Short mmCIF file of C-alpha atoms and ligand atoms in Angstrom, two decimals:
data_model
loop_
_atom_site.label_atom_id
_atom_site.label_comp_id
_atom_site.label_asym_id
_atom_site.label_seq_id
_atom_site.Cartn_x
_atom_site.Cartn_y
_atom_site.Cartn_z
CA MET A 1 75.53 114.12 135.81
CA GLY A 2 74.31 110.86 137.25
CA GLU A 3 76.51 108.22 138.77
CA LYS A 4 78.22 106.02 136.26
CA ILE A 5 77.45 102.34 135.82
CA THR A 6 80.09 99.80 134.84
CA LEU A 7 79.19 96.75 132.81
CA SER A 8 81.84 94.04 133.08
CA VAL A 9 81.81 90.79 131.19
CA ILE A 10 84.51 88.40 132.35
CA LYS A 11 84.68 84.94 130.83
CA ALA A 12 86.62 81.73 131.19
CA ASP A 13 86.50 78.07 130.27
CA VAL A 14 87.12 76.18 133.48
CA GLY A 15 86.05 72.75 132.30
CA GLY A 16 83.98 71.31 129.47
CA PHE A 17 81.01 68.92 129.47
CA VAL A 18 81.57 66.75 127.43
CA GLY A 19 85.01 67.45 125.98
CA HIS A 20 84.98 71.10 124.90
CA SER A 21 81.26 71.27 124.07
CA THR A 22 79.32 72.92 126.93
CA VAL A 23 79.25 74.07 130.54
CA HIS A 24 77.90 71.53 133.05
CA PRO A 25 74.78 72.76 134.91
CA GLU A 26 76.54 72.29 138.26
CA LEU A 27 79.16 74.89 137.25
CA LEU A 28 76.45 77.29 136.25
CA LYS A 29 74.75 76.73 139.58
CA LYS A 30 78.00 77.37 141.43
CA ALA A 31 78.73 80.60 139.53
CA ASN A 32 75.22 81.88 140.29
CA GLN A 33 75.60 80.93 143.94
CA VAL A 34 78.93 82.70 144.40
CA LEU A 35 77.83 85.90 142.65
CA ALA A 36 74.50 86.03 144.50
CA GLU A 37 76.29 86.01 147.86
CA ARG A 38 78.48 89.01 147.00
CA LYS A 39 77.67 92.62 147.77
CA GLU A 40 79.97 94.26 145.19
CA LEU A 41 77.52 93.90 142.30
CA ILE A 42 74.31 95.69 141.43
CA ASP A 43 73.24 92.76 139.30
CA PHE A 44 74.58 89.84 137.30
CA PHE A 45 73.68 87.20 134.74
CA VAL A 46 75.70 84.09 134.09
CA GLY A 47 75.65 83.31 130.38
CA THR A 48 77.19 80.41 128.53
CA VAL A 49 78.31 79.70 125.01
CA GLY A 50 79.86 76.32 124.31
CA ASP A 51 82.30 75.52 127.12
CA ASP A 52 82.64 79.14 128.28
CA ILE A 53 81.14 80.77 131.36
CA ASN A 54 80.43 84.47 130.86
CA LEU A 55 79.90 86.55 134.01
CA ILE A 56 77.85 89.57 132.95
CA MET A 57 78.01 92.01 135.88
CA THR A 58 76.96 95.56 136.70
CA HIS A 59 78.48 97.68 139.46
CA LYS A 60 79.77 101.17 140.26
CA LYS A 61 83.46 100.40 140.68
CA GLY A 62 84.69 101.38 137.23
CA VAL A 63 86.66 99.34 134.70
CA ASP A 64 89.72 97.39 135.85
CA SER A 65 88.38 97.26 139.40
CA GLU A 66 90.49 94.94 141.51
CA GLU A 67 87.45 94.03 143.60
CA ILE A 68 85.37 92.98 140.60
CA HIS A 69 88.21 91.11 138.88
CA LYS A 70 88.94 89.29 142.15
CA LEU A 71 85.28 88.39 142.47
CA ALA A 72 85.31 86.92 138.95
CA TRP A 73 88.54 85.06 139.65
CA GLU A 74 87.10 83.58 142.85
CA THR A 75 83.95 82.57 141.02
CA PHE A 76 85.98 80.74 138.39
CA LEU A 77 88.05 79.09 141.12
CA ALA A 78 84.90 77.85 142.85
CA CYS A 79 83.62 76.52 139.51
CA THR A 80 86.98 74.84 138.92
CA GLU A 81 86.56 72.93 142.18
CA VAL A 82 83.24 71.57 140.94
CA ALA A 83 84.77 70.82 137.54
CA LYS A 84 87.53 68.85 139.23
CA GLN A 85 85.07 66.82 141.29
CA LEU A 86 83.14 65.92 138.14
CA LYS A 87 86.44 65.40 136.29
CA LEU A 88 85.18 67.70 133.57
CA TYR A 89 87.45 68.19 130.63
CA GLY A 90 90.21 70.78 131.02
CA ALA A 91 89.15 71.74 134.57
CA GLY A 92 90.64 75.15 135.38
CA GLN A 93 92.24 75.45 131.95
CA ASP A 94 91.83 79.22 131.55
CA LEU A 95 93.14 80.11 135.02
CA LEU A 96 96.76 80.44 134.01
CA ALA A 97 98.09 81.95 137.24
CA ASP A 98 98.31 80.25 140.63
CA ALA A 99 96.98 83.21 142.54
CA PHE A 100 95.08 86.41 141.82
CA SER A 101 97.30 89.46 141.43
CA GLY A 102 95.14 92.55 141.13
CA ASN A 103 93.64 92.23 137.64
CA VAL A 104 92.46 89.18 135.69
CA LYS A 105 93.94 90.56 132.46
CA GLY A 106 96.87 88.42 131.49
CA MET A 107 95.78 85.70 133.90
CA GLY A 108 93.63 83.79 131.44
CA PRO A 109 90.02 85.03 131.63
CA GLY A 110 88.74 87.36 128.89
CA VAL A 111 87.54 90.83 129.89
CA ALA A 112 85.26 93.37 128.21
CA GLU A 113 84.16 96.33 130.32
CA MET A 114 82.64 99.75 129.81
CA GLU A 115 81.66 102.58 132.12
CA PHE A 116 78.93 105.02 131.15
CA GLU A 117 76.09 107.14 132.37
CA GLU A 118 72.93 105.09 131.99
CA ARG A 119 70.67 106.82 129.48
CA LYS A 120 66.90 107.31 129.87
CA SER A 121 66.69 103.85 128.35
CA GLU A 122 69.83 101.76 127.90
CA PRO A 123 69.50 98.76 125.55
CA ILE A 124 72.66 96.69 125.29
CA CYS A 125 73.73 93.55 123.47
CA VAL A 126 76.32 91.15 124.82
CA PHE A 127 77.79 88.83 122.21
CA MET A 128 79.63 85.74 123.38
CA ALA A 129 81.42 83.39 120.99
CA ASP A 130 83.03 79.97 121.28
CA LYS A 131 85.67 78.25 119.13
CA THR A 132 86.98 81.48 117.74
CA GLU A 133 89.25 84.46 118.47
CA PRO A 134 88.78 88.16 119.30
CA GLY A 135 89.28 89.22 115.67
CA ALA A 136 85.99 87.49 114.88
CA TRP A 137 84.24 90.75 115.89
CA ASN A 138 86.12 92.90 113.36
CA LEU A 139 83.81 92.22 110.45
CA PRO A 140 80.49 92.55 112.32
CA LEU A 141 81.68 95.66 114.23
CA TYR A 142 82.77 97.25 110.97
CA LYS A 143 79.38 96.52 109.43
CA ILE A 144 77.45 97.78 112.47
CA PHE A 145 79.33 101.06 112.90
CA ALA A 146 80.71 101.88 109.45
CA ASP A 147 78.76 100.12 106.68
CA PRO A 148 75.61 101.86 105.43
CA PHE A 149 74.54 98.67 103.64
CA ASN A 150 74.16 97.15 107.11
CA THR A 151 73.30 100.20 109.19
CA ILE A 152 70.93 102.56 107.45
CA GLY A 153 71.09 104.81 110.52
CA LEU A 154 74.52 105.99 109.34
CA VAL A 155 72.74 107.51 106.34
CA ILE A 156 69.37 108.67 107.65
CA ASP A 157 69.72 109.26 111.40
CA PRO A 158 71.13 112.78 111.96
CA LYS A 159 72.52 111.57 115.32
CA MET A 160 74.66 108.91 113.63
CA HIS A 161 75.55 110.60 110.39
CA ALA A 162 78.95 111.83 111.64
CA GLY A 163 80.17 108.24 112.09
CA PHE A 164 82.27 106.67 114.83
CA LYS A 165 85.83 106.31 116.10
CA PHE A 166 87.43 102.86 116.09
CA GLU A 167 90.28 101.92 118.44
CA VAL A 168 92.26 99.12 116.80
CA GLN A 169 94.84 97.11 118.70
CA ASP A 170 97.89 95.39 117.28
CA LEU A 171 97.93 92.17 119.32
CA MET A 172 101.46 91.25 118.34
CA GLU A 173 103.15 94.60 119.03
CA ASN A 174 100.84 95.72 121.86
CA LYS A 175 100.04 99.04 120.21
CA LYS A 176 96.82 100.84 119.43
CA VAL A 177 95.60 103.35 116.87
CA VAL A 178 92.31 105.26 116.55
CA PHE A 179 90.58 105.67 113.18
CA ASP A 180 87.91 108.23 112.37
CA CYS A 181 85.18 106.62 110.29
CA PRO A 182 83.92 106.99 107.62
CA GLU A 183 86.85 109.30 106.77
CA GLU A 184 89.52 106.65 107.27
CA ILE A 185 87.73 103.38 106.49
CA TYR A 186 90.13 102.41 103.70
CA ASP A 187 93.14 102.86 105.98
CA MET A 188 91.42 100.96 108.78
CA LEU A 189 90.39 98.04 106.58
CA VAL A 190 94.02 97.35 105.70
CA PHE A 191 94.46 96.42 109.36
CA ILE A 192 91.15 94.98 110.56
CA GLY A 193 90.97 92.75 107.48
CA ALA A 194 93.75 90.80 109.25
CA PRO A 195 91.75 89.78 112.33
CA SER A 196 94.33 87.45 113.85
CA HIS A 197 96.71 90.39 114.18
CA TYR A 198 94.59 93.55 114.51
CA CYS A 199 91.41 93.76 116.59
CA ILE A 200 88.79 96.39 117.16
CA LYS A 201 88.93 96.98 120.91
CA ASN A 202 86.63 99.98 121.42
CA ILE A 203 84.24 102.09 119.38
CA TYR A 204 83.31 105.63 120.41
CA THR A 205 80.87 108.23 119.15
CA LYS A 206 82.52 111.28 117.61
CA SER A 207 81.86 113.07 120.90
CA GLY A 208 83.83 110.39 122.73
CA GLU A 209 81.11 108.29 124.32
CA ILE A 210 81.77 104.55 124.50
CA ALA A 211 79.57 102.54 122.11
CA ALA A 212 81.20 99.10 121.95
CA THR A 213 84.04 97.14 123.51
CA SER A 214 85.48 93.66 123.12
CA THR A 215 87.89 91.20 124.67
CA THR A 216 91.27 91.16 122.98
CA GLN A 217 93.23 88.64 125.00
CA ARG A 218 94.92 85.90 123.04
CA LEU A 219 95.54 83.07 125.47
CA ASN A 220 97.94 81.28 123.20
CA LEU A 221 100.13 84.37 122.96
CA MET A 222 99.97 84.93 126.69
CA ALA A 223 100.97 81.44 127.66
CA GLY A 224 103.40 80.93 124.79
CA ARG A 225 101.80 77.57 124.13
CA TYR A 226 98.37 76.16 123.39
CA VAL A 227 96.03 76.68 126.34
CA GLY A 228 92.63 76.82 124.69
CA LYS A 229 91.03 79.29 122.33
CA ASP A 230 90.50 82.81 123.53
CA ASP A 231 86.78 82.70 122.84
CA PRO A 232 85.78 86.37 122.76
CA VAL A 233 83.02 88.65 124.10
CA CYS A 234 81.72 91.95 122.76
CA ILE A 235 79.39 94.55 124.31
CA VAL A 236 77.41 96.97 122.14
CA ARG A 237 75.17 99.82 123.35
CA CYS A 238 72.18 100.40 121.09
CA GLN A 239 69.54 102.92 119.94
CA SER A 240 69.05 106.69 120.25
CA GLY A 241 72.02 107.83 118.18
CA LEU A 242 73.73 104.44 118.33
CA PRO A 243 72.94 101.57 115.96
CA ALA A 244 69.46 100.05 116.47
CA VAL A 245 69.29 96.57 118.00
CA GLY A 246 68.34 95.19 114.59
CA GLU A 247 71.32 96.90 112.96
CA VAL A 248 73.57 95.43 115.63
CA LEU A 249 72.25 91.90 115.02
CA GLU A 250 72.14 92.13 111.23
CA PRO A 251 75.77 91.17 110.40
CA PHE A 252 75.23 87.79 112.05
CA ALA A 253 72.61 86.93 109.43
CA GLN A 254 75.56 86.38 107.05
CA PRO A 255 77.85 83.92 108.82
CA HIS A 256 81.45 84.92 108.11
CA LEU A 257 84.47 82.66 108.30
CA VAL A 258 86.45 82.84 111.53
CA ALA A 259 89.52 81.10 112.90
CA GLY A 260 89.27 78.74 115.86
CA TRP A 261 87.36 75.62 114.86
CA MET A 262 88.81 72.19 115.81
CA ARG A 263 92.01 72.49 117.82
CA GLY A 264 91.99 76.25 117.32
CA SER A 265 93.48 75.47 113.94
CA HIS A 266 90.65 75.70 111.42
CA MET A 267 88.46 78.24 109.67
CA GLY A 268 84.72 77.83 109.91
CA PRO A 269 81.49 79.81 109.68
CA LEU A 270 80.36 81.70 112.80
CA MET A 271 76.88 80.30 113.46
CA PRO A 272 74.40 82.47 115.40
CA VAL A 273 72.49 80.37 117.94
CA SER A 274 70.43 80.58 121.13
CA MET A 275 72.19 79.83 124.41
CA LYS A 276 70.43 76.46 124.47
CA ASN A 277 71.80 75.59 121.04
CA ALA A 278 75.33 76.77 121.71
CA VAL A 279 76.67 73.23 121.83
CA PRO A 280 79.60 73.00 119.43
CA SER A 281 79.68 69.31 118.53
CA ARG A 282 80.41 68.73 114.86
CA PHE A 283 84.20 68.71 114.53
CA ASP A 284 84.06 70.59 117.85
CA GLY A 285 82.03 73.32 116.21
CA PRO A 286 81.20 75.03 114.01
CA PRO A 287 82.11 78.24 115.89
CA ARG A 288 79.09 79.77 117.68
CA VAL A 289 77.90 83.20 118.65
CA VAL A 290 75.14 83.96 121.17
CA GLY A 291 73.61 87.44 121.39
CA LEU A 292 71.95 88.46 124.66
CA GLY A 293 69.95 91.67 124.97
CA PHE A 294 69.39 93.56 128.23
CA GLN A 295 67.70 96.78 129.24
CA LEU A 296 69.58 98.42 132.09
CA ALA A 297 67.43 99.90 134.86
CA GLU A 298 69.60 101.66 137.46
CA GLY A 299 72.21 99.03 136.73
CA LYS A 300 69.75 96.12 136.98
CA LEU A 301 70.04 93.76 134.03
CA VAL A 302 66.51 93.40 132.71
CA GLY A 303 66.74 90.35 130.49
CA PRO A 304 68.21 88.53 128.78
CA GLN A 305 66.52 88.41 125.43
CA ASP A 306 68.18 85.50 123.62
CA PHE A 307 68.20 87.17 120.19
CA PHE A 308 69.47 84.40 117.95
CA ALA A 309 66.67 82.08 119.10
CA ASP A 310 64.64 84.08 116.56
CA VAL A 311 63.56 82.14 113.47
CA GLY A 312 64.87 85.14 111.52
CA PHE A 313 68.30 83.55 111.95
CA ASP A 314 67.24 80.09 110.70
CA LYS A 315 68.60 80.81 107.22
CA ALA A 316 71.91 81.98 108.68
CA ARG A 317 72.23 78.66 110.51
CA GLU A 318 71.34 76.78 107.34
CA LEU A 319 73.95 78.72 105.40
CA ALA A 320 76.52 78.14 108.15
CA ASN A 321 75.82 74.40 107.93
CA ASP A 322 76.22 74.49 104.14
CA VAL A 323 79.48 76.40 104.44
CA ALA A 324 80.64 73.96 107.12
CA ASN A 325 79.88 71.02 104.82
CA TYR A 326 81.71 72.65 101.97
CA ILE A 327 84.82 73.70 103.84
CA ARG A 328 85.12 70.42 105.79
CA ARG A 329 85.79 68.64 102.48
CA MET A 330 89.19 70.29 102.45
CA GLY A 331 90.23 68.35 105.54
CA PRO A 332 93.82 69.15 106.47
CA PHE A 333 94.33 71.65 103.63
CA GLU A 334 94.48 75.42 103.88
CA PRO A 335 92.49 77.63 103.97
CA HIS A 336 90.22 75.35 106.04
CA ARG A 337 93.23 74.45 108.12
CA LEU A 338 94.91 77.67 109.26
CA GLY A 339 98.31 78.78 108.00
CA LEU A 340 101.38 77.44 109.77
CA ASN A 341 101.81 80.48 111.99
CA GLU A 342 98.21 80.55 113.11
CA MET A 343 97.63 76.97 114.18
CA GLU A 344 97.43 76.26 117.88
CA TYR A 345 98.54 72.68 117.40
CA THR A 346 101.37 71.62 115.18
CA THR A 347 103.67 68.68 114.70
CA MET A 348 105.77 70.59 112.19
CA PRO A 349 108.95 70.98 114.29
CA ASP A 350 109.00 67.25 115.14
CA VAL A 351 108.30 66.12 111.59
CA MET A 352 110.86 68.58 110.25
CA GLN A 353 113.45 67.31 112.70
CA LYS A 354 112.77 63.71 111.69
CA LEU A 355 113.11 64.50 107.98
CA LYS A 356 115.89 67.06 108.16
CA ASP A 357 118.54 64.82 106.58
CA ARG A 358 116.27 63.92 103.69
CA PHE A 359 115.85 67.49 102.46
CA GLN A 360 118.22 68.19 99.56
CA ASP A 361 119.10 71.52 97.98
CA LEU A 362 117.22 72.21 94.76
C1 LIG B 401 88.84 73.76 122.39
C2 LIG B 401 88.80 73.32 121.01
C3 LIG B 401 88.83 71.86 120.73
C4 LIG B 401 90.11 71.17 121.18
C5 LIG B 401 90.12 69.71 120.75
C6 LIG B 401 91.36 68.96 121.22
O1 LIG B 401 88.34 75.04 122.55
O2 LIG B 401 88.72 74.11 120.14
O3 LIG B 401 88.62 71.65 119.36
O4 LIG B 401 91.22 71.84 120.69
O5 LIG B 401 89.01 69.03 121.27
O6 LIG B 401 91.47 69.09 122.58
P1 LIG B 401 92.56 68.35 123.46
O7 LIG B 401 93.89 68.67 122.90
O8 LIG B 401 92.35 68.90 124.82
O9 LIG B 401 92.27 66.87 123.37
MG1 LIG B 402 87.51 74.32 126.18
MG1 LIG B 403 85.56 77.75 124.60
#
């Protein structure tokens, strides 16, 4: 047994340029500087999507390592300083705590981590999304690991034919349940079809090896008030008994509707884009997803390959723009606008208070 590698992706929005649209190059420079000076990591890549900085890091310290979480926290703090100097929008917004306390979970940043023995060749995809929520991965993860119309490997690769195990978390009740797929897909879909409430956290092979993991923090729930969307990250290992890279990317060719557009209070299509084109602008969106590919080599991140730069996703972008045009016509009406319980902004209590004496019994 070789030594295990940990891949940690820790992300935060510590200031937008301009508004909530992108990360300023000076912040990117700072994050790279801080991480390059540190000895804890084997390797790192700083990715961005919209206004989010994603620290993609490899090391040998396992998941939930205090050292690595502290390193990420300090990096975001350093970036916050720069954001404050430039008076970027929402400087430090995702750093909810005043001081680091052992683990960044619950402190604002999003975390997706997995520890595994690096295979002979270890292709991985890191998906990073902006203007949406963790449940946005439910549909693509289901397609990748449970839908033979997406992943032909489930049918014709003997190493995948047994299916996968899905760990689903209930974000409201803080509980989890594991489903065996394909045996239990109908049971599982009852839950994961409600992505604002139930999220796929981890996916394992039937022999228990980690295949995918995602961030499941919901900032608004943590802070009890609106503090920015909990733009999520997802890591997927690929090939040799796991879904092929192309099977992992395929669901994003059909942009699905996700929650999180404008003020975290609207549905919109999840548009696959290159890192360069991850600049949510129209109505602060539409929601974006970037897919970065890496080959691991003794923990070194060989890459990235910016997958959605491929012209093969041009039609998906076109469709996402058409869907955006269509759904925008609904303006403040559901289902473009989210339901009352899901909106991150609301004036309802104030308006209700103002009108309370005018409501009459029917
Ligand atoms: C942020 C987001 C944006 C903001 C909107 C209003 O991730 O989704 O749509 O919610 O720009 O921002 P504030 O309230 O900061 O003016
Ligand atoms: Mg923001
Ligand atoms: Mg964001």
